[in-house]
XYZ file of C-alpha atoms in Angstrom:
325
model
C 106.776 64.004 98.667
C 106.041 61.634 101.367
C 108.804 58.417 101.342
C 107.301 54.979 99.944
C 106.570 52.271 102.472
C 109.333 50.167 100.870
C 108.960 46.092 101.575
C 111.940 44.614 102.924
C 113.368 41.034 103.853
C 114.826 40.621 106.836
C 116.858 37.689 106.668
C 118.040 36.414 110.034
C 119.757 33.194 110.286
C 119.585 31.235 113.832
C 122.262 29.262 114.234
C 123.484 27.196 118.072
C 126.523 28.454 119.245
C 127.707 29.393 122.924
C 127.160 32.637 121.952
C 123.253 31.999 121.339
C 123.152 30.607 124.296
C 123.870 33.704 126.535
C 121.626 35.894 124.381
C 118.232 36.270 123.245
C 116.115 38.105 120.429
C 113.195 39.397 120.682
C 110.856 41.291 117.954
C 107.956 43.306 118.433
C 105.249 44.775 115.375
C 103.017 47.888 115.865
C 102.261 50.886 114.202
C 103.762 54.424 115.303
C 103.833 57.038 112.944
C 101.255 56.044 110.747
C 103.530 53.047 109.242
C 104.371 49.716 110.386
C 107.445 49.260 112.292
C 109.229 46.160 113.720
C 111.422 46.191 116.427
C 114.204 43.716 116.659
C 116.079 43.720 120.080
C 118.905 40.964 120.937
C 119.868 41.084 124.481
C 121.068 38.881 127.448
C 117.237 37.919 128.773
C 113.852 38.066 127.377
C 112.688 40.978 130.517
C 115.687 43.148 129.318
C 114.916 42.679 125.786
C 111.285 43.857 126.412
C 112.412 46.878 128.517
C 114.739 47.679 125.405
C 111.705 47.665 123.021
C 109.541 49.237 125.100
C 112.654 52.283 125.590
C 112.428 52.503 121.646
C 108.832 53.020 121.439
C 108.827 55.488 123.629
C 111.350 57.522 122.078
C 109.966 57.131 118.278
C 106.364 58.357 119.928
C 108.333 61.356 121.517
C 109.400 62.182 117.781
C 106.191 60.999 116.458
C 104.974 64.144 118.676
C 107.279 66.516 117.827
C 107.401 66.118 114.211
C 103.865 65.245 112.775
C 101.966 67.715 110.984
C 98.700 65.258 111.340
C 98.282 65.916 115.071
C 97.288 69.724 115.758
C 99.195 69.923 119.157
C 102.752 69.201 117.384
C 105.262 72.253 116.988
C 105.116 71.497 113.195
C 101.458 71.699 112.763
C 101.901 75.184 114.781
C 104.307 76.371 112.280
C 101.963 75.266 109.803
C 99.167 77.082 111.071
C 100.878 80.288 111.890
C 102.347 80.629 107.725
C 102.536 83.883 106.542
C 101.331 85.102 109.920
C 104.333 84.656 112.533
C 107.558 82.474 113.742
C 106.924 79.812 115.807
C 109.257 78.564 118.367
C 110.415 75.297 118.445
C 112.804 72.826 120.140
C 116.599 73.211 119.023
C 115.813 69.170 117.563
C 113.342 70.709 115.046
C 115.213 73.489 114.165
C 118.135 70.942 113.627
C 116.335 68.521 110.961
C 114.693 71.090 109.585
C 118.253 72.381 108.215
C 119.305 69.103 107.231
C 116.323 68.778 104.819
C 116.848 72.491 103.716
C 120.620 70.950 103.081
C 119.106 68.405 100.918
C 116.688 70.640 98.853
C 119.998 73.080 98.101
C 122.095 70.196 96.988
C 119.360 68.618 94.897
C 118.113 71.807 93.611
C 114.417 71.682 94.669
C 114.047 67.678 94.376
C 113.936 67.464 97.845
C 111.605 69.757 99.459
C 109.608 69.368 102.709
C 106.821 72.163 101.779
C 105.897 69.695 99.174
C 103.080 68.737 101.675
C 101.141 72.010 100.818
C 100.432 70.640 97.361
C 96.911 70.053 96.726
C 95.645 66.459 96.293
C 95.315 66.956 91.819
C 96.715 63.154 91.957
C 94.758 60.308 92.632
C 96.342 56.844 93.272
C 93.141 55.003 94.445
C 92.322 53.739 90.800
C 89.981 56.337 90.117
C 91.719 58.604 88.219
C 91.765 58.123 84.316
C 93.486 61.477 83.224
C 96.290 63.719 83.825
C 95.922 66.816 85.176
C 95.622 70.069 82.788
C 98.762 72.260 82.965
C 96.889 75.060 84.587
C 95.856 72.857 87.929
C 99.324 71.614 88.351
C 100.456 74.909 88.058
C 98.099 75.977 90.736
C 98.735 73.169 92.834
C 102.923 74.392 93.261
C 102.129 77.674 94.166
C 102.920 77.241 98.129
C 105.646 75.064 97.602
C 109.138 76.418 97.863
C 111.765 75.370 100.734
C 113.524 79.237 99.959
C 110.391 80.296 101.639
C 111.252 78.494 104.719
C 112.987 80.977 107.368
C 114.687 79.492 110.240
C 116.080 81.828 113.010
C 118.695 79.591 114.961
C 119.203 82.548 117.446
C 114.981 82.587 118.788
C 114.671 79.161 117.664
C 111.939 80.007 115.707
C 110.314 78.492 112.197
C 108.728 80.638 110.161
C 107.070 80.106 106.753
C 106.735 83.156 104.636
C 103.742 82.652 102.679
C 99.848 81.711 103.820
C 99.172 78.620 102.532
C 102.962 76.752 102.853
C 102.873 74.052 105.021
C 106.068 71.506 105.851
C 106.192 68.038 107.029
C 109.080 65.411 107.537
C 107.221 62.563 105.912
C 110.485 62.200 103.673
C 113.060 61.582 106.459
C 111.137 61.094 109.415
C 111.111 57.764 109.729
C 114.476 57.349 109.090
C 115.453 60.405 111.789
C 113.315 57.696 114.308
C 114.928 54.915 113.495
C 118.042 56.485 114.107
C 117.258 57.975 116.998
C 115.604 54.623 118.927
C 119.156 52.915 117.690
C 121.376 55.338 119.504
C 119.009 55.362 122.683
C 119.287 51.662 122.604
C 123.085 52.065 122.191
C 123.733 54.275 124.679
C 121.637 52.167 126.894
C 124.222 49.029 126.692
C 121.544 46.694 124.458
C 123.935 44.753 122.352
C 122.097 44.479 118.806
C 118.948 44.926 116.956
C 117.116 46.016 113.876
C 114.620 48.955 113.820
C 112.893 48.844 110.736
C 110.737 51.690 109.995
C 108.541 50.230 107.323
C 111.831 49.979 104.961
C 113.845 52.609 106.511
C 116.229 50.687 108.674
C 118.755 51.040 111.510
C 120.939 48.131 112.524
C 123.640 47.579 115.054
C 125.054 44.327 116.527
C 124.898 41.186 115.478
C 122.414 38.266 115.390
C 122.565 35.749 119.008
C 124.995 33.580 117.151
C 127.165 36.225 116.067
C 126.251 36.258 112.388
C 125.728 39.861 110.703
C 122.366 40.760 110.235
C 120.907 40.593 106.448
C 118.372 42.329 105.039
C 117.366 42.026 101.700
C 116.360 44.751 98.879
C 112.852 43.691 97.736
C 112.739 43.114 93.302
C 109.305 44.351 92.630
C 109.485 43.203 89.343
C 109.965 39.581 90.670
C 107.634 38.520 93.645
C 109.199 37.348 96.682
C 112.669 37.910 95.140
C 115.623 40.365 96.285
C 117.683 42.422 94.013
C 120.208 42.593 96.645
C 121.158 41.086 100.152
C 123.074 43.713 102.631
C 125.057 42.013 104.999
C 127.607 43.740 107.487
C 128.623 43.026 110.928
C 129.378 46.848 111.407
C 126.232 49.490 112.129
C 124.465 50.773 108.974
C 120.995 51.809 107.972
C 119.424 51.104 104.791
C 116.344 53.434 103.501
C 114.059 52.710 100.672
C 111.893 54.971 98.254
C 109.917 53.091 95.475
C 106.462 53.805 92.859
C 105.360 50.134 92.966
C 102.567 50.156 96.125
C 101.245 53.496 95.036
C 101.359 54.586 91.407
C 98.714 55.358 88.348
C 98.999 54.149 84.952
C 97.876 56.122 82.277
C 98.373 55.865 78.781
C 100.425 52.975 79.433
C 102.928 55.404 81.636
C 103.237 55.071 85.502
C 103.507 57.989 87.793
C 104.333 57.509 91.402
C 102.705 59.414 94.572
C 106.610 60.565 94.853
C 105.928 63.952 93.388
C 108.562 66.496 91.668
C 107.934 69.863 94.264
C 109.270 71.788 90.932
C 107.136 70.831 88.553
C 104.187 69.254 90.086
C 104.496 65.862 88.144
C 105.417 62.104 89.630
C 109.030 61.203 89.113
C 109.287 58.723 86.929
C 112.441 56.383 85.581
C 113.073 54.919 88.479
C 111.057 52.509 90.042
C 113.099 51.748 93.943
C 115.606 53.353 95.322
C 117.265 52.027 97.865
C 120.610 53.652 99.744
C 123.007 52.110 102.214
C 124.835 53.696 104.668
C 125.961 55.131 108.281
C 122.758 56.564 109.108
C 118.926 56.167 107.861
C 118.120 60.160 107.972
C 120.584 60.591 105.401
C 120.077 57.570 103.550
C 116.383 58.735 103.770
C 116.736 62.119 102.126
C 118.838 60.724 99.380
C 116.083 57.746 98.341
C 113.358 60.227 97.778
C 115.689 63.047 96.159
C 117.014 60.243 93.929
C 113.094 59.103 92.763
C 112.615 62.723 91.429
C 116.466 62.900 90.641
C 116.027 60.012 88.176
C 119.417 57.639 86.965
C 121.593 59.957 85.587
C 121.399 62.890 88.100
C 121.003 60.460 90.817
C 124.353 58.595 90.628
C 126.045 61.653 89.674
C 124.766 63.382 93.142
C 126.076 59.967 94.898
C 129.584 60.082 93.707
C 130.007 63.168 96.388
C 128.862 61.138 99.251
C 130.966 57.720 98.888
C 130.513 56.396 102.453
C 126.400 55.961 100.863
C 125.581 52.853 97.869
C 122.461 52.220 96.341
C 120.642 49.842 94.622
C 118.625 51.554 91.650
C 116.011 49.642 89.727
C 114.609 51.132 86.691
C 111.084 51.197 85.685
C 112.454 48.949 83.084
C 113.239 46.091 85.758
C 117.422 47.074 85.412
C 119.131 46.819 88.226
C 122.186 49.297 88.854
C 124.586 48.970 91.764
C 126.985 50.703 93.544
C 127.307 48.095 96.576
C 130.804 48.344 98.445
């Protein structure tokens, strides 16, 4: 259930004003957490801006070293190696993030599940797949998936995966969490404004040097280079996008996304792109992934419970559904 590396457009309008003369903007692009990050900072001078970007990178790297399931030395890798064997002591931060993931699992009746990383790779998205896997292979692939078997001991600060062969991973909310944490750190340091863009999982604060709000475009995969909506707010904002338009397979004229339903082992269909806008990217990340699996009808029903979050849905037929406020 790894979140798609979604394309976004950062629409930055430069102007000349007295405020612009007193502030500078710096942008740095680099690879972190296995994805492309773009960090934009507005500060009083170039040195302060570059130092702020360095702080953000340090924080994002710290989080990667905490929750990556690919690096063998991380706490999550230790939890996965000890599945079905024994609980593993982890930082409170990992406990809290796991609790949030389980809340999404319960809220969506399992459409969101961080244990899906244990699924066997029966789906291939490299143009080599020509037929659907059979029902037996699909059922076998989900044998170690099930959030109900993730056990948290808050008193002893441990995680335990009850079944041998289980694995957990935070690809579905990890980059959103990193964007939020980097924003919080820089805000606390007094950085005037910026954007943490974690491959489409975005957290913003402050304004551009000329005082204008940050403007972020939602990509329309059916119209190359065009946007489905432009989000522009002067208040703190987060936005995440999940989609199937960059990593998928088409069989018998039907598109199958790399975002897979944890309960069925079958890729999600119906929606091509889900963008969620709200206060924090971690929660928005969870919603965008969940809605790709839930589909339009159930997804819209879920979002009615959370009026502080808006959405832009693009169906497989190219229809755009907005709830922007």
